Coordinates of C-alpha atoms and ligand atoms in Angstrom, one line a residue:
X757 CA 0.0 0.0 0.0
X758 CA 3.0 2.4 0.8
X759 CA 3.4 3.0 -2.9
X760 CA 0.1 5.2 -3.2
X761 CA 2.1 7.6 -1.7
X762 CA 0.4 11.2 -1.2
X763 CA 2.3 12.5 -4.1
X764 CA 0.8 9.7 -6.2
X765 CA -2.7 10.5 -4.6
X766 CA -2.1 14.5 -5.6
X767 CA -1.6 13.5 -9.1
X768 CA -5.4 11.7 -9.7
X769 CA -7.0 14.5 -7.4
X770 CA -5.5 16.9 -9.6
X771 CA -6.4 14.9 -12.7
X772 CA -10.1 15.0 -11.6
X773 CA -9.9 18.8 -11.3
X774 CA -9.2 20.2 -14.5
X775 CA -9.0 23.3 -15.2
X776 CA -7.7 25.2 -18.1
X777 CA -4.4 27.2 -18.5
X778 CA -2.5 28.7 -21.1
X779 CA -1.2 26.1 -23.3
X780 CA 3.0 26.5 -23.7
X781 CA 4.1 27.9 -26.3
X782 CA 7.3 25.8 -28.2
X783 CA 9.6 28.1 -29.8
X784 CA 11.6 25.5 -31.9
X785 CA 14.4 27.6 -32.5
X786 CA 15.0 28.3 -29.1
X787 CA 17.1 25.6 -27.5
X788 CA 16.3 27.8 -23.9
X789 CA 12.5 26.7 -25.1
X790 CA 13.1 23.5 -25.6
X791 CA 14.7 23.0 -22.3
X792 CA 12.0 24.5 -20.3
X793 CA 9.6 22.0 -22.0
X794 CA 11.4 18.9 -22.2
X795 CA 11.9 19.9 -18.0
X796 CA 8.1 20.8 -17.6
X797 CA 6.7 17.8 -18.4
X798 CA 9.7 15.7 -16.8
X799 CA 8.6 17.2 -13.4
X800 CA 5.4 15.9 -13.8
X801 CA 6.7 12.3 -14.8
X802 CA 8.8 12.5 -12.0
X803 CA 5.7 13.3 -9.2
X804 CA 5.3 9.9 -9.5
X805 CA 8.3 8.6 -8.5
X806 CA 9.3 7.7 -5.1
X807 CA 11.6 5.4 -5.4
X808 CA 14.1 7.1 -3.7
X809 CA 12.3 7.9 -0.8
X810 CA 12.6 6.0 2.9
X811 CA 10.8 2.7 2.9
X812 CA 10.3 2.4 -0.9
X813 CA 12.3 0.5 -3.6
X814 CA 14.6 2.8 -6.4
X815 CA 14.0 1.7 -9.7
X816 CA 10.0 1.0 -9.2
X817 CA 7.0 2.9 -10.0
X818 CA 3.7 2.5 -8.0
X819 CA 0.6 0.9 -10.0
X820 CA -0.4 0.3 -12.6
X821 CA 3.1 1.1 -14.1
X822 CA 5.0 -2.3 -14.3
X823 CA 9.1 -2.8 -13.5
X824 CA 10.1 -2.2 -17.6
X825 CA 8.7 1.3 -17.4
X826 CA 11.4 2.3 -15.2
X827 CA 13.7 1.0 -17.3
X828 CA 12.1 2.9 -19.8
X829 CA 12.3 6.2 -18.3
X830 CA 15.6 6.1 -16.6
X831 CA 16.8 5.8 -20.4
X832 CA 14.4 9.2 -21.2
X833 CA 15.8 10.7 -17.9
X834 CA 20.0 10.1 -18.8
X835 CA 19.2 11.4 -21.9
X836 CA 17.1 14.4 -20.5
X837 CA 20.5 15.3 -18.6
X838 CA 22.8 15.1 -21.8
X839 CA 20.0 16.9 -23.9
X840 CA 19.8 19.5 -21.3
X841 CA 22.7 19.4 -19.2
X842 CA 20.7 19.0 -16.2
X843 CA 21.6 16.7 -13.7
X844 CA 18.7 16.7 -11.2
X845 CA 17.7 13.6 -11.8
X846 CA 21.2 11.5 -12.0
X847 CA 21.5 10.7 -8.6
X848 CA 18.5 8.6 -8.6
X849 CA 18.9 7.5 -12.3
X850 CA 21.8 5.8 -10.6
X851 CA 20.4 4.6 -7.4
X852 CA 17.3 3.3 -9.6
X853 CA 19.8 1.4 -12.3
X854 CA 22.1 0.1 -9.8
X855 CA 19.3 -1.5 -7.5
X856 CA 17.4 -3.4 -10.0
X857 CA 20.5 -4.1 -12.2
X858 CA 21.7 -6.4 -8.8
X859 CA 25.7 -6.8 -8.2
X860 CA 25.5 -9.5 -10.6
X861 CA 24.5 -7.3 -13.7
X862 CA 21.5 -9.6 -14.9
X863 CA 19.4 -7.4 -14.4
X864 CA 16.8 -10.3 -12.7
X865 CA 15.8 -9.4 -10.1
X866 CA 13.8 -12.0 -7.9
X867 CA 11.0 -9.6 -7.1
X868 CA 10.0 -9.4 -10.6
X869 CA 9.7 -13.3 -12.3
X870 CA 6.3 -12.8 -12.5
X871 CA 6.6 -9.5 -14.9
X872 CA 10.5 -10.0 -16.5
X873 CA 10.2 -11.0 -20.2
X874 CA 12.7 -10.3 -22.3
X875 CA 11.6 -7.2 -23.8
X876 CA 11.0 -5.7 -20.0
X877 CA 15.1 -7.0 -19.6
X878 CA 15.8 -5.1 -23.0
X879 CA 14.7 -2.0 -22.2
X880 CA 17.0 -1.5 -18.3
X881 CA 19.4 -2.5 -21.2
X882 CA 19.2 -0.2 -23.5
X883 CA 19.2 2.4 -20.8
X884 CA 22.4 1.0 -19.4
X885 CA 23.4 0.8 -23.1
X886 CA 22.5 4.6 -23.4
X887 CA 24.9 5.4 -20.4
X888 CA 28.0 4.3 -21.4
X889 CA 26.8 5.8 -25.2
X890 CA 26.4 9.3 -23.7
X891 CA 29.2 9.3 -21.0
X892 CA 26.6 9.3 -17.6
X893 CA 28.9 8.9 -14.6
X894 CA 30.0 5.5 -14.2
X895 CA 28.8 3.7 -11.3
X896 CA 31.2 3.2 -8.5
X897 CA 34.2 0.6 -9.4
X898 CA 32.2 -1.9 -7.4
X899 CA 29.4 -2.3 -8.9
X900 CA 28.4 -3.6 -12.3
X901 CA 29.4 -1.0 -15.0
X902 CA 27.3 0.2 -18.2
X903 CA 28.8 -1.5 -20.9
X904 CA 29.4 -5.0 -19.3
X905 CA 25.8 -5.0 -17.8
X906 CA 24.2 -4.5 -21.3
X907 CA 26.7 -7.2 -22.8
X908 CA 25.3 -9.1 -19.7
X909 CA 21.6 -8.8 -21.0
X910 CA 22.6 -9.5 -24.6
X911 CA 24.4 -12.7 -23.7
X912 CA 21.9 -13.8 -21.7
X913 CA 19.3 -13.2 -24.4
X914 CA 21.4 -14.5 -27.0
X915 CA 21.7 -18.0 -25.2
X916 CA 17.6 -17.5 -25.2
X917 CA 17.8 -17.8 -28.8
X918 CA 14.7 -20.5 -29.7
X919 CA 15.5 -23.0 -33.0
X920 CA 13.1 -25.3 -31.8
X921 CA 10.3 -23.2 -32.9
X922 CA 9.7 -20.9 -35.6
X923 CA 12.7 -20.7 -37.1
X924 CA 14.3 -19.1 -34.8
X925 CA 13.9 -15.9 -32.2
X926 CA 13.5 -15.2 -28.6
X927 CA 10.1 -15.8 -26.9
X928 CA 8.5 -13.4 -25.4
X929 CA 8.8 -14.7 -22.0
X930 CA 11.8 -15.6 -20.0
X931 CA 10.1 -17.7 -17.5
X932 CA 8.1 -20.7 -18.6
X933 CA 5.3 -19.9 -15.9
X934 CA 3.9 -16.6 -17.4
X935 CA 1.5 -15.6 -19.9
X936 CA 3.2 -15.4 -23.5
X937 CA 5.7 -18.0 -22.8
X938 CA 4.4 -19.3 -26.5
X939 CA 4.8 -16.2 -28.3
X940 CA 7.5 -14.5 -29.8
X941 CA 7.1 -10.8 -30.4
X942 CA 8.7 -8.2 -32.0
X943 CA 9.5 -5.7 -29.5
X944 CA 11.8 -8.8 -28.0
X945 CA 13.7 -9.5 -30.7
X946 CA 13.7 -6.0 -31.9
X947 CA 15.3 -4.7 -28.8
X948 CA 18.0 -7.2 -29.1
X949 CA 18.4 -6.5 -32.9
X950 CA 18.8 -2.7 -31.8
X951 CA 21.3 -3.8 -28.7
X952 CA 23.5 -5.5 -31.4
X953 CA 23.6 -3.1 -33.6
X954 CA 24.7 -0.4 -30.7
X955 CA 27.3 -3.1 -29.1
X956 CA 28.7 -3.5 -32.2
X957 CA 29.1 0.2 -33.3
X958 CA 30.3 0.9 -29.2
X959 CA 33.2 -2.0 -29.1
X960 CA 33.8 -3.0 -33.0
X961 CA 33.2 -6.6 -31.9
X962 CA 32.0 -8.0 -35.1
X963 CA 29.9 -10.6 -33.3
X964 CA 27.4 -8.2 -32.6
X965 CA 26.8 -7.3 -36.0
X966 CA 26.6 -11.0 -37.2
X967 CA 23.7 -10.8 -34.6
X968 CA 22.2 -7.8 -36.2
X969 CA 22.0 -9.8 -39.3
X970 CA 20.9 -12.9 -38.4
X971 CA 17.9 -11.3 -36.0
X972 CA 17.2 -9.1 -39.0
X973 CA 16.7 -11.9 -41.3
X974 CA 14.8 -14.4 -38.5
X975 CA 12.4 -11.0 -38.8
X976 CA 11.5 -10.8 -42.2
X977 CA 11.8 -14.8 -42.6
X978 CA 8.9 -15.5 -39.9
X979 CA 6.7 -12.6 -41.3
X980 CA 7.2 -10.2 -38.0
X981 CA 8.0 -7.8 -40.9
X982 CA 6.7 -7.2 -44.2
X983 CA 8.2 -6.5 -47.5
X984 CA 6.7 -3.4 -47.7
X985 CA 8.6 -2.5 -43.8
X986 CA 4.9 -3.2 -41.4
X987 CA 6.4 -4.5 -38.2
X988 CA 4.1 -6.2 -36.5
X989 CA 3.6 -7.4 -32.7
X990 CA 4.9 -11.1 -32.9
X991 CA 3.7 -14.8 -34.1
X992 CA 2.2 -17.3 -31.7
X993 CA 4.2 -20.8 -31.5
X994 CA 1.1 -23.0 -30.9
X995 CA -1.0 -21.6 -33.6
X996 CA 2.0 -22.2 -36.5
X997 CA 3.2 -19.1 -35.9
X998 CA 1.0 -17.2 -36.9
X999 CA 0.8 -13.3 -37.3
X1000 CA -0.4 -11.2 -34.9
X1001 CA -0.4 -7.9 -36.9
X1002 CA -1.1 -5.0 -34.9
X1003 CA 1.6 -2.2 -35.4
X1004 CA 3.0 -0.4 -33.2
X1005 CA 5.0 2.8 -33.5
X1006 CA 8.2 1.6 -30.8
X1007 CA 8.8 -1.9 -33.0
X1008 CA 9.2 0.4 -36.1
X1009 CA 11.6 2.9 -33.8
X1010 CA 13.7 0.0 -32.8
X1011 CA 14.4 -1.0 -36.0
X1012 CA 15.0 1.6 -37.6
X1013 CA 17.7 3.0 -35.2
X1014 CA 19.4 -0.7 -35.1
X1015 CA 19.4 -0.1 -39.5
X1016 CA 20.7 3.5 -38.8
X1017 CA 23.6 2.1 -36.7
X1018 CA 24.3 -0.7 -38.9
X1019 CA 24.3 1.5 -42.2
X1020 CA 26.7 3.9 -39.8
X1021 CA 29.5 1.6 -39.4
X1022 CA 28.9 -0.6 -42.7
X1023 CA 30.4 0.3 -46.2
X1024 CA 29.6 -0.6 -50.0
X1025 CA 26.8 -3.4 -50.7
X1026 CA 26.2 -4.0 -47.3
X1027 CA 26.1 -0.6 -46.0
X1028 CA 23.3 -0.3 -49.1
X1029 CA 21.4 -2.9 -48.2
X1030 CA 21.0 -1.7 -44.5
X1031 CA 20.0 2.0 -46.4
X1032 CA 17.4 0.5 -48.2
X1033 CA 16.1 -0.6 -45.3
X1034 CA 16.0 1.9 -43.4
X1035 CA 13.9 4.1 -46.0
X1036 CA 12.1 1.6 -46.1
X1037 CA 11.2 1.4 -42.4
X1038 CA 11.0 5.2 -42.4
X1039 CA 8.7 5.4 -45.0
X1040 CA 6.1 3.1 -43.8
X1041 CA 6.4 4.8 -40.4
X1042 CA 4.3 7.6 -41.6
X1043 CA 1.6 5.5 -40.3
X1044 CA 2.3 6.6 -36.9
X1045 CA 1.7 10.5 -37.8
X1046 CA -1.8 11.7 -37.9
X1047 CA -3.6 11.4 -41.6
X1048 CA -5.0 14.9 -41.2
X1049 CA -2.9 16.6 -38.7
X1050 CA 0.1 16.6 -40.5
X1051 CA 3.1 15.7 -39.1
X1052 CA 2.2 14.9 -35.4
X1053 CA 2.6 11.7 -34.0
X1054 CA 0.3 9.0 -33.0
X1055 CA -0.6 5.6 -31.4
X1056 CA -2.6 4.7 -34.9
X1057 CA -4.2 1.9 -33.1
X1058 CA -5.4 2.9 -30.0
X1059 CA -5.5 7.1 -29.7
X1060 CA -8.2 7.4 -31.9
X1061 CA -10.1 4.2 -30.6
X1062 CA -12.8 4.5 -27.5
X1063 CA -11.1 1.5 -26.0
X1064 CA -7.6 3.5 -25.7
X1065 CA -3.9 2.9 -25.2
X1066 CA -3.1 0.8 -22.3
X1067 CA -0.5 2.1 -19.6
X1068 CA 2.2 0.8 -21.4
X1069 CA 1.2 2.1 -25.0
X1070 CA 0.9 5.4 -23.3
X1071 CA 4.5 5.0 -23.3
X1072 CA 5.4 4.6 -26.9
X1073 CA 5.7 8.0 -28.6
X1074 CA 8.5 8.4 -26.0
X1075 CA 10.7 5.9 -27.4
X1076 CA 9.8 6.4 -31.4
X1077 CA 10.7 9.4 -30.6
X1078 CA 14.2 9.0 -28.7
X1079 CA 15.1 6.6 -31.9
X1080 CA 14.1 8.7 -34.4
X1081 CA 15.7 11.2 -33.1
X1082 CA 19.6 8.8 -33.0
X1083 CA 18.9 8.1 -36.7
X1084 CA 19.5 11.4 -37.6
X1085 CA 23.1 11.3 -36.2
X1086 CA 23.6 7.8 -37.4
X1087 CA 22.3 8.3 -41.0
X1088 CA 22.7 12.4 -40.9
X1089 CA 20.5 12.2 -44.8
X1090 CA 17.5 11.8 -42.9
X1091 CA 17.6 14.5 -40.7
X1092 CA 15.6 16.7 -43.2
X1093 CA 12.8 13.9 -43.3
X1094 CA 12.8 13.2 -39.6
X1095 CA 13.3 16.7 -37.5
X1096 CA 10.4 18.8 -39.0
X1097 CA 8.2 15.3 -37.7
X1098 CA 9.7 15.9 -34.2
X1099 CA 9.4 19.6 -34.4
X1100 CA 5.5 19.9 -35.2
X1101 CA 5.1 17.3 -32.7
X1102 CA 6.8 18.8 -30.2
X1103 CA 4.9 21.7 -30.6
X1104 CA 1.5 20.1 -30.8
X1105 CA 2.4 17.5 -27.5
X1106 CA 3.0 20.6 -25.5
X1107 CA 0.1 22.2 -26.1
X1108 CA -1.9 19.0 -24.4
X1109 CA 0.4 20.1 -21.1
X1110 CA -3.0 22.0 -19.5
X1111 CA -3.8 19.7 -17.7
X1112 CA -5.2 19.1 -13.9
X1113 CA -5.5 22.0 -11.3
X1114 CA -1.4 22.3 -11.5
X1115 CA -2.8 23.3 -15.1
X1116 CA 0.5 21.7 -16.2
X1117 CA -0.1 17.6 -16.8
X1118 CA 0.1 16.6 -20.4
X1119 CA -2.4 14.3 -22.1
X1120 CA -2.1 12.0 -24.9
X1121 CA -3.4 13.1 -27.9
X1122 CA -1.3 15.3 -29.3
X1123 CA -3.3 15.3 -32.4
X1124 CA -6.3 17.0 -30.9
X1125 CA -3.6 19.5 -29.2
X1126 CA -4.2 23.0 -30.7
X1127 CA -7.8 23.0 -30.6
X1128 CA -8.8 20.8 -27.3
X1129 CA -6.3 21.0 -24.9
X1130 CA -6.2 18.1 -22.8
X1131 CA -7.6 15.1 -23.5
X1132 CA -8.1 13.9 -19.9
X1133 CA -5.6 11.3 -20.0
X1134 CA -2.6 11.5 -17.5
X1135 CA 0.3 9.2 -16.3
X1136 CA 4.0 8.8 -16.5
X1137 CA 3.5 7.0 -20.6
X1138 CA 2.2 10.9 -21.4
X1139 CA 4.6 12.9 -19.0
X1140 CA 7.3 10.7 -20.9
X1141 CA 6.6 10.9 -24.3
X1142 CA 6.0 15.2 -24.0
X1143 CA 9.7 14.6 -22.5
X1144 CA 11.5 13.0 -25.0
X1145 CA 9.8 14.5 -28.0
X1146 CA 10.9 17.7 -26.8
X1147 CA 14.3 16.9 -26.1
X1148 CA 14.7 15.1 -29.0
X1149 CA 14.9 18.5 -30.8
X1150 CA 18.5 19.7 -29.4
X1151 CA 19.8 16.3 -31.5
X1152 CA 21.3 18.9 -34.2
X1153 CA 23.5 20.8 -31.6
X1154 CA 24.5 17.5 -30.1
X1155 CA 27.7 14.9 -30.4
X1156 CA 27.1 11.7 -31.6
X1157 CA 26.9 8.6 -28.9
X1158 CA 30.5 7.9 -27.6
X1159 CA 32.6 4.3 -28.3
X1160 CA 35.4 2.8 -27.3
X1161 CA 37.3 4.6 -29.2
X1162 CA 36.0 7.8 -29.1
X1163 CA 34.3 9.6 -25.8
X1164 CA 33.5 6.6 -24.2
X1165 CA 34.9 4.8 -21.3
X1166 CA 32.5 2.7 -19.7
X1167 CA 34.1 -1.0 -18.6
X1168 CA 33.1 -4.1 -20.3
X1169 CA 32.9 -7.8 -19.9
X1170 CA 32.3 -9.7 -23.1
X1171 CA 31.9 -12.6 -21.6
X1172 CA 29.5 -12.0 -18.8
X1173 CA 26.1 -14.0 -18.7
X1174 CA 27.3 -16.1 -21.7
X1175 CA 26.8 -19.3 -22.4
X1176 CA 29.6 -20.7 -20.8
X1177 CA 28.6 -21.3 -17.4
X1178 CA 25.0 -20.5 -17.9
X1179 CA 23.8 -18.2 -15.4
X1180 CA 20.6 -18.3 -17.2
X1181 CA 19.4 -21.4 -16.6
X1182 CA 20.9 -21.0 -12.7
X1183 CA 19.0 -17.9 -12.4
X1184 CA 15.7 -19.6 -13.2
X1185 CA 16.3 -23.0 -11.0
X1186 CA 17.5 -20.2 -8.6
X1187 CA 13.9 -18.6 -8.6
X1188 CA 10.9 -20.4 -7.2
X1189 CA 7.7 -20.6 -9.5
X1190 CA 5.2 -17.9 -8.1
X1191 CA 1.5 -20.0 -6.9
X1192 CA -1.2 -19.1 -9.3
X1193 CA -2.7 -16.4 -7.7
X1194 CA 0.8 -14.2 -8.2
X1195 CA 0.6 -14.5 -11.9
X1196 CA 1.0 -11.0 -12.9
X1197 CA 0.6 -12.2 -16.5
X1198 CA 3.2 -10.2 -19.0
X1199 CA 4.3 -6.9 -18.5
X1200 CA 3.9 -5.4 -22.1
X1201 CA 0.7 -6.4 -22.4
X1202 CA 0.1 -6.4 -26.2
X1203 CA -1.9 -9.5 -26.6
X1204 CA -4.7 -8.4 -25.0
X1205 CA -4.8 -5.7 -27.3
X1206 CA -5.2 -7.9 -30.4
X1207 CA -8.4 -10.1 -28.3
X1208 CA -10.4 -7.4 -27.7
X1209 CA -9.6 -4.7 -31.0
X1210 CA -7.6 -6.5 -32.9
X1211 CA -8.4 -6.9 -36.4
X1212 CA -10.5 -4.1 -37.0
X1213 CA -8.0 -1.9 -35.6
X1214 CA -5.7 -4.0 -38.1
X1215 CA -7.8 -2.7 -40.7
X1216 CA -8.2 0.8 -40.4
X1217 CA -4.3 0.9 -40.2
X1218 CA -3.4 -0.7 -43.1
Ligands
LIG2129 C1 17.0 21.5 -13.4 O1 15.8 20.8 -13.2 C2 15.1 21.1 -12.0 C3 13.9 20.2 -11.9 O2 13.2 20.3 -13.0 C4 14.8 22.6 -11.9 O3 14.2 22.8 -10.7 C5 16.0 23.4 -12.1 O4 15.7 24.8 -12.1 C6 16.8 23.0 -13.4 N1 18.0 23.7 -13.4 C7 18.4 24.5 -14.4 C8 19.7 25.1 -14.3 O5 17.6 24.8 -15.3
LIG2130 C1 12.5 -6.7 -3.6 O1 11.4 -6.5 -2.6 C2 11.9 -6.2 -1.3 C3 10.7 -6.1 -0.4 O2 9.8 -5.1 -0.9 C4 12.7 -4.9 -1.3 O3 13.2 -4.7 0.0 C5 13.9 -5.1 -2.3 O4 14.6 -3.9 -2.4 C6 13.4 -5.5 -3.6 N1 14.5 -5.7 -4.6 C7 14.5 -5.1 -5.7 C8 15.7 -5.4 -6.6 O5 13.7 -4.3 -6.1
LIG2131 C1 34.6 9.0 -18.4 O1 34.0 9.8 -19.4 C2 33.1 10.8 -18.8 C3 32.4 11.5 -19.8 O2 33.2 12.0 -20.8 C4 34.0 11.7 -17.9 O3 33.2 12.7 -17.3 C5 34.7 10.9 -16.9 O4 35.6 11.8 -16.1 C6 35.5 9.8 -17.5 N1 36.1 8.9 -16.5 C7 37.3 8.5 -16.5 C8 37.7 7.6 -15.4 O5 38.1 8.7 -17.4
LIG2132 C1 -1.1 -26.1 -38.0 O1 -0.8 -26.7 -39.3 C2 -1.1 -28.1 -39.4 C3 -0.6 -28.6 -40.7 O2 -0.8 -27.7 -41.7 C4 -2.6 -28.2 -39.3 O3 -3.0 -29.6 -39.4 C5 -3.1 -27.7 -37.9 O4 -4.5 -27.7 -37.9 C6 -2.6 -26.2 -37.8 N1 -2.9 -25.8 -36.4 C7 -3.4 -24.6 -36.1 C8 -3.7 -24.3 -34.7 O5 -3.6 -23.7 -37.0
LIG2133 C1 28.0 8.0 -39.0 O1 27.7 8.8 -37.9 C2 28.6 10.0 -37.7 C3 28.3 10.6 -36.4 O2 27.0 11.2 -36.4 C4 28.4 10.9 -38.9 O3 29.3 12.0 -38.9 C5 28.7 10.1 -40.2 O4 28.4 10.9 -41.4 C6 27.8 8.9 -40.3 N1 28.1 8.1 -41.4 C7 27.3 8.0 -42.5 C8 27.7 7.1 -43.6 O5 26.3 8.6 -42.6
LIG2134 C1 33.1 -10.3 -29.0 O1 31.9 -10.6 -28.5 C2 31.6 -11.9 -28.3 C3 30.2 -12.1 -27.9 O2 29.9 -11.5 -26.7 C4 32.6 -12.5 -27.3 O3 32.4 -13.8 -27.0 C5 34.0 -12.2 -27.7 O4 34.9 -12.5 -26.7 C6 34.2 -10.7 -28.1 N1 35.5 -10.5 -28.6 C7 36.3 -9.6 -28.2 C8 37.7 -9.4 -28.9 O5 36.1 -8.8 -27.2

């Protein structure tokens, strides 16, 4: 009960009291602007956060917000502080990171087998991935550092790696006792495919980009993608693997930073073929921006919908954002496709920020923004995405992520969480099977989506 703290408690009773304020105005060429936006709606994000106070646990968020939202943000919130330079949030980035991450750098922690898929591990991952990519302080010389903890996850995942069925690709679930243990979706692999491609830009170690390719082909092989760039949510083992083709704007963002990064460090054919994939990937993601209000980002299949976006879809902008955004410094000849995107979005997002009686909590739709304020939807997935839409714009003025060789200086550990003395598998006999009643089901919770809306959302999308 402690985590319905009274800040928590504000936020709804503020939420039920709407009133109407002036709507900020985004000055795009102002990076003093930008700033006070991106920081705006990160203040709200972080009312409801309390991990770091007495008696509650860093690194979680109260309910309904499961344990890879966190993960989630802290990657929004390290690079809020190298989009902005400010570093009021670091100190519990850290603390956050460091306490579900555990000494061993798996990033498994017992509290959380009934929620911990593999997409929920990817994203702390890519987070710590983003760390030692934009120089955050390294953690103290005991503890697991940036770099080795996400080669940690990737190993791990990589020994997850499923050629029994399908083809080929990681399930969805870790643990054989939760919901979606039989289904392999995209955001999984995709988040993997992306890790891979940053490992192998970061270190130069090939064997990250021979994983890049062969997760890339698995992808279009089982029919998660299309040939003309759809991504859909993932195939389900027991019915032949068969499609579940709802699209969501974060599977498209994964992959098309992972193809930015591979075209970055590629040359010749092969650095063409990751190009044409790219445009490709970009081009179909027009889906995601709103038919009639040019330009401004959506949730195609559940914003406009009376059923909604879940708490976790809420999330999504946020990180479609955050990679399109690293595609403009990894492929620099999309930068004139992709920032004027992020720029009227921006814009419009910020206008939804008029919200509850602090007249400052953003909503959701950012495609009924100039005219209708706020839509009446609030949460951390909203706060978030207003956050790293709006940082996202600085990108021009910024230096690209560090490597080994250049900027970087996070430790590794190639090895850690391989296959070789298989920590997985002593990880899982290590954790006892929750009773039923526990069952959390999955944290990412996009197959309930597809029961309930599926295919005529499918539809109208396509
Ligand atoms: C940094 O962010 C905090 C929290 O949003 C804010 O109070 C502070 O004024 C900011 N500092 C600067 C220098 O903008
Ligand atoms: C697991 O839960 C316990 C009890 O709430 C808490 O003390 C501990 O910090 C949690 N561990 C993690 C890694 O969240
Ligand atoms: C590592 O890099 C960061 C960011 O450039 C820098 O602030 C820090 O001092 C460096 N640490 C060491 C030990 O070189
Ligand atoms: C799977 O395919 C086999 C062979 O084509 C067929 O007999 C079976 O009914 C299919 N099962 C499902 C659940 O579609
Ligand atoms: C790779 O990224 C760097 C850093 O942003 C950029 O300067 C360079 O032009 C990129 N390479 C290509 C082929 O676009
Ligand atoms: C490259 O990465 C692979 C996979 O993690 C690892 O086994 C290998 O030792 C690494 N090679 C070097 C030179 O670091």
């Amino acid at each position: 009960m402690r985590w319905f703290s009274s800040s928590r408690l504000a936020v709804v009773w503020t939420a039920a009291l709407a009133v109407r304020s002036t709507a900020y105005d985004l000055d795009v060429n102002s990076e003093d602007s930008i700033i006070k936006g991106a920081t705006l709606a990160a203040d709200g994000m972080m009312h409801y956060y309390a991990g770091h106070l007495p008696g509650n646990t860093p690194g979680i968020l109260p309910p309904p917000y499961y344990w890879w939202e966190v993960g989630a943000m802290f990657g929004g919130l390290i690079d809020y502080w190298w989009y902005t330079g400010n570093d009021t949030w670091n100190d519990i980035v850290m603390q956050g990171l460091l306490h579900q991450i555990g000494p061993d750098g798996m990033v498994m922690p017992k509290n959380q087998t009934t929620t911990e898929g593999n997409d929920d591990q990817a994203f702390w991952a890519i987070a710590t991935m983003m760390a030692a990519e934009r120089g955050f302080p390294n953690p103290p010389k005991d503890k697991p550092q940036w770099l080795a903890v996400t080669q940690t996850v990737f190993n791990l995942q990589t020994t997850r790696w499923d050629m029994e069925h399908c083809n080929g690709g990681l399930r969805w679930q870790i643990f054989t006792w939760n919901n979606g243990y039989t289904y392999k979706n995209t955001v999984s692999n995709g988040c993997l495919f992306q890790l891979a491609a940053r490992l192998a830009r970061y270190t130069g170690n090939s064997t990250y980009e021979d994983w890049a390719d062969k997760i890339w082909d698995w992808t279009v092989e089982s029919g998660l993608v299309s040939d003309d760039y759809r991504f859909y949510d993932g195939l389900d083992i027991p019915s032949n693997c068969s499609i579940n083709h709802n699209q969501w704007s974060y599977n498209a963002g994964l992959y098309l930073a992972g193809s930015a990064y591979m075209y970055n460090i590629t040359t010749g054919a092969v650095q063409e073929k990751w190009k044409t994939r790219l445009d490709g990937i970009l081009w179909m993601a027009g889906v995601f921006f709103h038919p009639t209000q040019a330009d401004v980002m959506y949730e195609a299949i559940c914003e406009p919908y009376p059923r909604g976006c879940n708490t976790d879809q809420k999330s999504f902008k946020a990180y479609f954002s955050r990679w399109l955004a690293i595609t403009t410094q990894m492929a620099p000849y999309t930068t004139e496709l992709i920032m004027p995107k992020l720029r009227t979005s921006a814009t419009a997002a910020l206008k939804t920020c008029v919200g509850g009686t602090d007249g400052v909590t953003c909503g959701l739709k950012w495609y009924t923004g100039d005219w209708n304020g706020w839509d009446g939807n609030y949460g951390v997935g909203e706060q978030m995405s207003v956050m790293e839409v709006t940082q996202s714009l600085l990108i021009p003025f910024k230096t690209p992520p560090f490597t080994e060789v250049v900027g970087g200086n996070s430790t590794g550990d190639p090895a850690a969480g391989g296959a070789g003395d298989n920590p997985q598998l002593n990880a899982i006999t290590d954790l006892s099977q929750p009773t039923g009643g526990q069952k959390a089901g999955a944290a990412i919770a996009t197959l309930t989506v597809l029961s309930m809306t599926g295919y005529m959302v499918y539809y109208m999308v396509t």
